[in-house]
Structures are given as structure tokens and as C-alpha cells.
Amino acid sequence: MIKNLPNKFTKEKLLGILDKHCFEENQKLSKDGAEKLSESGGGEISSATFSEFDFLYLPIDFTTGSNMGYAFVNFTSAVAAWRLYNFLHNYDWKFHGSRKICEVTYARIQGLPALQKQFRNSTFVCGSDDFLPVCFVPPRNGYCQPSYQFLGRRELPLHADPKA
């Protein structure tokens, strides 16, 4: 769970930060792995644990249009989650126009299957599927933009125009 996000962050902005982080961490692994391979005379880099995530949910306050200041992200390994912690925990969002200090903590619900179970039957009163929790298949790793699956279902607000 990422806490104390600037309230004006969009899901796209957060995805950009997470993708860049994964890309940079995976570049380090690729470079280190290539050096180790050349030193050892060959072999596979199967022991490398890449940074990748397969779930994201950025709750939105539909009254204000701003996010709630936190997000749920599921990394595919504890190593990848620890790397994100080292990168973002205590990060000062001043550069992004906020006085908040980021916290990265454990969420109550852990792992993709548990998150899917939690959100699969949830209803979100919003005007767009973009506000729903999303799973990525395969996981996002900073290199490619995989397909995604929304979780839950959207219900239009009472005051919304269904034709819009």
C-alpha cells in the first residue's frame, strides 16, 4: 500500500512512476546479470527476481475527482515490494507540488488471488471503468504495457446522464 500520495495524482501518473521504477530496477538486474554471466562463463539468469506488479487500485473521491491519497499495488515478489519500499518510502512529493511524505506499508489484503476475491464483486459508483481496480496480464515490468482486466463493476451515479 502506498500512502500519502498527492491528491491530484491520476492512475496514469502513478503507473508512470511505477513503470519507471520497475524499468530502472530491471535494467540494473539485466546489467548485473550480464556481467555475472560473462564472469562465470555462461549459464542462465534464472535466480534474478524482477520488479513487476500485477494489480493497481487508486481509490477516487468521486465528489472532488481527486484520489484518496493512497493506492494498493501488488508486486509479484517480496523482493520487488522491498525495492519499491526503498525507492518511495519517505519520498518527499515537493517536486510534485505536495507537502506530503510518502509511506509504503503492508496492506491488510496480500496477493493477487486475495485482491481479486476482494474486488471482483464490488460495485463502484463512477462514470468510467478507468476508476476500477485493475489486474495486469502479464505483470507490468516497465518494458511493456500488458493487457489488463478491470475488477468489479461500475454503476452510474444517480445524477449522471447515461447517454454521456
mmCIF file of C-alpha atoms in Angstrom:
data_model
loop_
_atom_site.group_PDB
_atom_site.id
_atom_site.type_symbol
_atom_site.label_atom_id
_atom_site.label_comp_id
_atom_site.label_asym_id
_atom_site.label_seq_id
_atom_site.Cartn_x
_atom_site.Cartn_y
_atom_site.Cartn_z
ATOM 1 C CA MET A 1 0.000 0.000 0.000
ATOM 2 C CA ILE A 2 1.309 3.436 -0.919
ATOM 3 C CA LYS A 3 0.081 6.191 1.405
ATOM 4 C CA ASN A 4 0.235 9.984 1.294
ATOM 5 C CA LEU A 5 0.027 10.315 -2.468
ATOM 6 C CA PRO A 6 -0.606 13.817 -3.795
ATOM 7 C CA ASN A 7 -4.389 14.044 -4.217
ATOM 8 C CA LYS A 8 -4.158 15.271 -7.798
ATOM 9 C CA PHE A 9 -2.282 12.149 -8.941
ATOM 10 C CA THR A 10 -4.113 10.176 -11.590
ATOM 11 C CA LYS A 11 -3.826 6.455 -12.177
ATOM 12 C CA GLU A 12 -1.751 7.234 -15.284
ATOM 13 C CA LYS A 13 0.701 9.355 -13.269
ATOM 14 C CA LEU A 14 1.093 6.610 -10.658
ATOM 15 C CA LEU A 15 1.510 3.956 -13.372
ATOM 16 C CA GLY A 16 4.225 6.119 -14.920
ATOM 17 C CA ILE A 17 6.139 6.274 -11.628
ATOM 18 C CA LEU A 18 5.749 2.515 -11.015
ATOM 19 C CA ASP A 19 6.719 1.620 -14.591
ATOM 20 C CA LYS A 20 9.800 3.842 -14.451
ATOM 21 C CA HIS A 21 10.826 2.337 -11.109
ATOM 22 C CA CYS A 22 10.412 -1.240 -12.419
ATOM 23 C CA PHE A 23 12.251 -0.412 -15.634
ATOM 24 C CA GLU A 24 15.219 1.062 -13.754
ATOM 25 C CA GLU A 25 15.375 -1.829 -11.266
ATOM 26 C CA ASN A 26 15.122 -4.424 -14.043
ATOM 27 C CA GLN A 27 17.793 -2.618 -16.066
ATOM 28 C CA LYS A 28 20.113 -2.947 -13.056
ATOM 29 C CA LEU A 29 19.348 -6.667 -12.874
ATOM 30 C CA SER A 30 19.940 -7.155 -16.591
ATOM 31 C CA LYS A 31 23.258 -5.318 -16.443
ATOM 32 C CA ASP A 32 24.394 -7.148 -13.268
ATOM 33 C CA GLY A 33 23.222 -10.472 -14.697
ATOM 34 C CA ALA A 34 25.102 -9.937 -17.960
ATOM 35 C CA GLU A 35 28.280 -9.081 -16.042
ATOM 36 C CA LYS A 36 27.900 -12.166 -13.840
ATOM 37 C CA LEU A 37 27.322 -14.340 -16.905
ATOM 38 C CA SER A 38 30.464 -13.098 -18.600
ATOM 39 C CA GLU A 39 32.470 -13.611 -15.398
ATOM 40 C CA SER A 40 31.176 -17.129 -14.828
ATOM 41 C CA GLY A 41 31.391 -18.241 -18.445
ATOM 42 C CA GLY A 42 27.682 -18.665 -19.165
ATOM 43 C CA GLY A 43 24.542 -20.040 -17.615
ATOM 44 C CA GLU A 44 21.087 -18.619 -17.119
ATOM 45 C CA ILE A 45 19.961 -15.658 -15.072
ATOM 46 C CA SER A 46 17.055 -17.568 -13.570
ATOM 47 C CA SER A 47 17.774 -16.512 -9.985
ATOM 48 C CA ALA A 48 17.113 -12.827 -10.752
ATOM 49 C CA THR A 49 13.885 -11.521 -9.270
ATOM 50 C CA PHE A 50 12.453 -8.831 -11.499
ATOM 51 C CA SER A 51 10.403 -5.898 -10.296
ATOM 52 C CA GLU A 52 6.890 -6.243 -11.649
ATOM 53 C CA PHE A 53 3.348 -5.676 -10.427
ATOM 54 C CA ASP A 54 0.048 -7.256 -11.396
ATOM 55 C CA PHE A 55 -2.568 -5.150 -9.583
ATOM 56 C CA LEU A 56 -3.317 -1.467 -9.009
ATOM 57 C CA TYR A 57 -6.190 0.327 -7.359
ATOM 58 C CA LEU A 58 -6.151 4.085 -6.769
ATOM 59 C CA PRO A 59 -9.387 4.951 -4.907
ATOM 60 C CA ILE A 60 -11.027 8.176 -6.077
ATOM 61 C CA ASP A 61 -13.314 10.585 -4.235
ATOM 62 C CA PHE A 62 -15.943 10.980 -6.932
ATOM 63 C CA THR A 63 -17.248 14.186 -5.358
ATOM 64 C CA THR A 64 -13.946 16.054 -5.776
ATOM 65 C CA GLY A 65 -12.417 13.975 -8.580
ATOM 66 C CA SER A 66 -9.199 13.619 -6.563
ATOM 67 C CA ASN A 67 -7.648 10.393 -5.355
ATOM 68 C CA MET A 68 -7.993 9.442 -1.683
ATOM 69 C CA GLY A 69 -4.250 9.748 -1.042
ATOM 70 C CA TYR A 70 -3.411 6.048 -1.125
ATOM 71 C CA ALA A 71 -3.156 3.173 -3.579
ATOM 72 C CA PHE A 72 -2.947 -0.594 -3.482
ATOM 73 C CA VAL A 73 -0.228 -2.167 -5.611
ATOM 74 C CA ASN A 74 0.595 -5.868 -5.704
ATOM 75 C CA PHE A 75 4.176 -6.694 -6.597
ATOM 76 C CA THR A 76 4.787 -10.267 -7.717
ATOM 77 C CA SER A 77 7.533 -10.875 -5.160
ATOM 78 C CA ALA A 78 8.581 -9.664 -1.735
ATOM 79 C CA VAL A 79 11.932 -8.623 -3.238
ATOM 80 C CA ALA A 80 10.186 -6.320 -5.733
ATOM 81 C CA ALA A 81 7.970 -4.871 -2.980
ATOM 82 C CA TRP A 82 11.064 -4.218 -0.864
ATOM 83 C CA ARG A 83 12.693 -2.373 -3.773
ATOM 84 C CA LEU A 84 9.628 -0.137 -4.061
ATOM 85 C CA TYR A 85 9.779 0.480 -0.318
ATOM 86 C CA ASN A 86 13.416 1.543 -0.611
ATOM 87 C CA PHE A 87 12.549 3.823 -3.530
ATOM 88 C CA LEU A 88 9.345 5.530 -2.316
ATOM 89 C CA HIS A 89 9.152 5.243 1.470
ATOM 90 C CA ASN A 90 9.744 8.712 2.987
ATOM 91 C CA TYR A 91 9.795 10.226 -0.512
ATOM 92 C CA ASP A 92 9.092 13.954 -0.391
ATOM 93 C CA TRP A 93 6.461 14.838 -3.015
ATOM 94 C CA LYS A 94 7.566 18.514 -3.085
ATOM 95 C CA PHE A 95 8.619 18.160 -6.726
ATOM 96 C CA HIS A 96 5.003 17.161 -7.475
ATOM 97 C CA GLY A 97 3.546 20.182 -5.678
ATOM 98 C CA SER A 98 2.624 18.474 -2.415
ATOM 99 C CA ARG A 99 3.901 18.671 1.146
ATOM 100 C CA LYS A 100 3.113 15.023 1.803
ATOM 101 C CA ILE A 101 5.761 12.432 2.657
ATOM 102 C CA CYS A 102 5.155 9.025 1.075
ATOM 103 C CA GLU A 103 4.735 5.877 3.160
ATOM 104 C CA VAL A 104 4.914 2.342 1.805
ATOM 105 C CA THR A 105 3.277 -0.195 4.121
ATOM 106 C CA TYR A 106 1.794 -3.671 4.097
ATOM 107 C CA ALA A 107 -1.862 -3.780 3.165
ATOM 108 C CA ARG A 108 -4.358 -5.937 5.032
ATOM 109 C CA ILE A 109 -5.042 -7.967 1.863
ATOM 110 C CA GLN A 110 -1.987 -9.593 0.294
ATOM 111 C CA GLY A 111 -1.524 -11.313 -3.086
ATOM 112 C CA LEU A 112 -3.340 -11.187 -6.392
ATOM 113 C CA PRO A 113 -5.852 -14.006 -5.677
ATOM 114 C CA ALA A 114 -6.968 -12.340 -2.432
ATOM 115 C CA LEU A 115 -7.241 -8.930 -4.123
ATOM 116 C CA GLN A 116 -9.263 -10.411 -6.988
ATOM 117 C CA LYS A 117 -11.597 -12.069 -4.497
ATOM 118 C CA GLN A 118 -11.975 -8.796 -2.564
ATOM 119 C CA PHE A 119 -12.808 -6.597 -5.556
ATOM 120 C CA ARG A 120 -14.384 -8.973 -8.108
ATOM 121 C CA ASN A 121 -17.955 -8.423 -6.858
ATOM 122 C CA SER A 122 -17.542 -4.811 -5.718
ATOM 123 C CA THR A 123 -19.660 -2.048 -7.184
ATOM 124 C CA PHE A 124 -18.152 1.383 -7.827
ATOM 125 C CA VAL A 125 -20.426 4.382 -8.359
ATOM 126 C CA CYS A 126 -18.435 6.184 -11.025
ATOM 127 C CA GLY A 127 -18.667 7.307 -14.613
ATOM 128 C CA SER A 128 -15.751 5.346 -16.074
ATOM 129 C CA ASP A 129 -14.119 1.917 -15.879
ATOM 130 C CA ASP A 130 -10.803 3.787 -15.501
ATOM 131 C CA PHE A 131 -11.590 4.182 -11.797
ATOM 132 C CA LEU A 132 -11.924 0.438 -11.176
ATOM 133 C CA PRO A 133 -9.179 -1.769 -9.723
ATOM 134 C CA VAL A 134 -7.130 -3.376 -12.481
ATOM 135 C CA CYS A 135 -5.094 -6.583 -12.937
ATOM 136 C CA PHE A 136 -2.276 -6.778 -15.489
ATOM 137 C CA VAL A 137 -1.597 -9.903 -17.546
ATOM 138 C CA PRO A 138 1.314 -10.467 -17.746
ATOM 139 C CA PRO A 139 2.531 -8.257 -14.869
ATOM 140 C CA ARG A 140 3.836 -4.772 -15.692
ATOM 141 C CA ASN A 141 7.621 -4.582 -15.523
ATOM 142 C CA GLY A 142 8.443 -1.215 -17.067
ATOM 143 C CA TYR A 143 9.226 -2.665 -20.503
ATOM 144 C CA CYS A 144 5.830 -3.365 -21.985
ATOM 145 C CA GLN A 145 2.237 -2.364 -21.442
ATOM 146 C CA PRO A 146 0.373 -5.660 -20.997
ATOM 147 C CA SER A 147 -3.334 -6.195 -21.337
ATOM 148 C CA TYR A 148 -5.455 -5.523 -18.292
ATOM 149 C CA GLN A 149 -8.665 -6.654 -16.687
ATOM 150 C CA PHE A 150 -10.922 -4.414 -14.614
ATOM 151 C CA LEU A 151 -12.243 -5.843 -11.360
ATOM 152 C CA GLY A 152 -15.680 -5.060 -10.015
ATOM 153 C CA ARG A 153 -18.465 -3.347 -11.839
ATOM 154 C CA ARG A 154 -19.350 0.242 -12.473
ATOM 155 C CA GLU A 155 -22.676 1.785 -11.627
ATOM 156 C CA LEU A 156 -23.550 5.256 -12.870
ATOM 157 C CA PRO A 157 -24.167 7.916 -10.211
ATOM 158 C CA LEU A 158 -27.832 8.856 -9.793
ATOM 159 C CA HIS A 159 -27.250 12.336 -11.267
ATOM 160 C CA ALA A 160 -25.271 11.077 -14.282
ATOM 161 C CA ASP A 161 -26.543 11.230 -17.819
ATOM 162 C CA PRO A 162 -26.481 7.595 -19.108
ATOM 163 C CA LYS A 163 -26.027 8.859 -22.694
ATOM 164 C CA ALA A 164 -22.783 10.709 -21.822
#
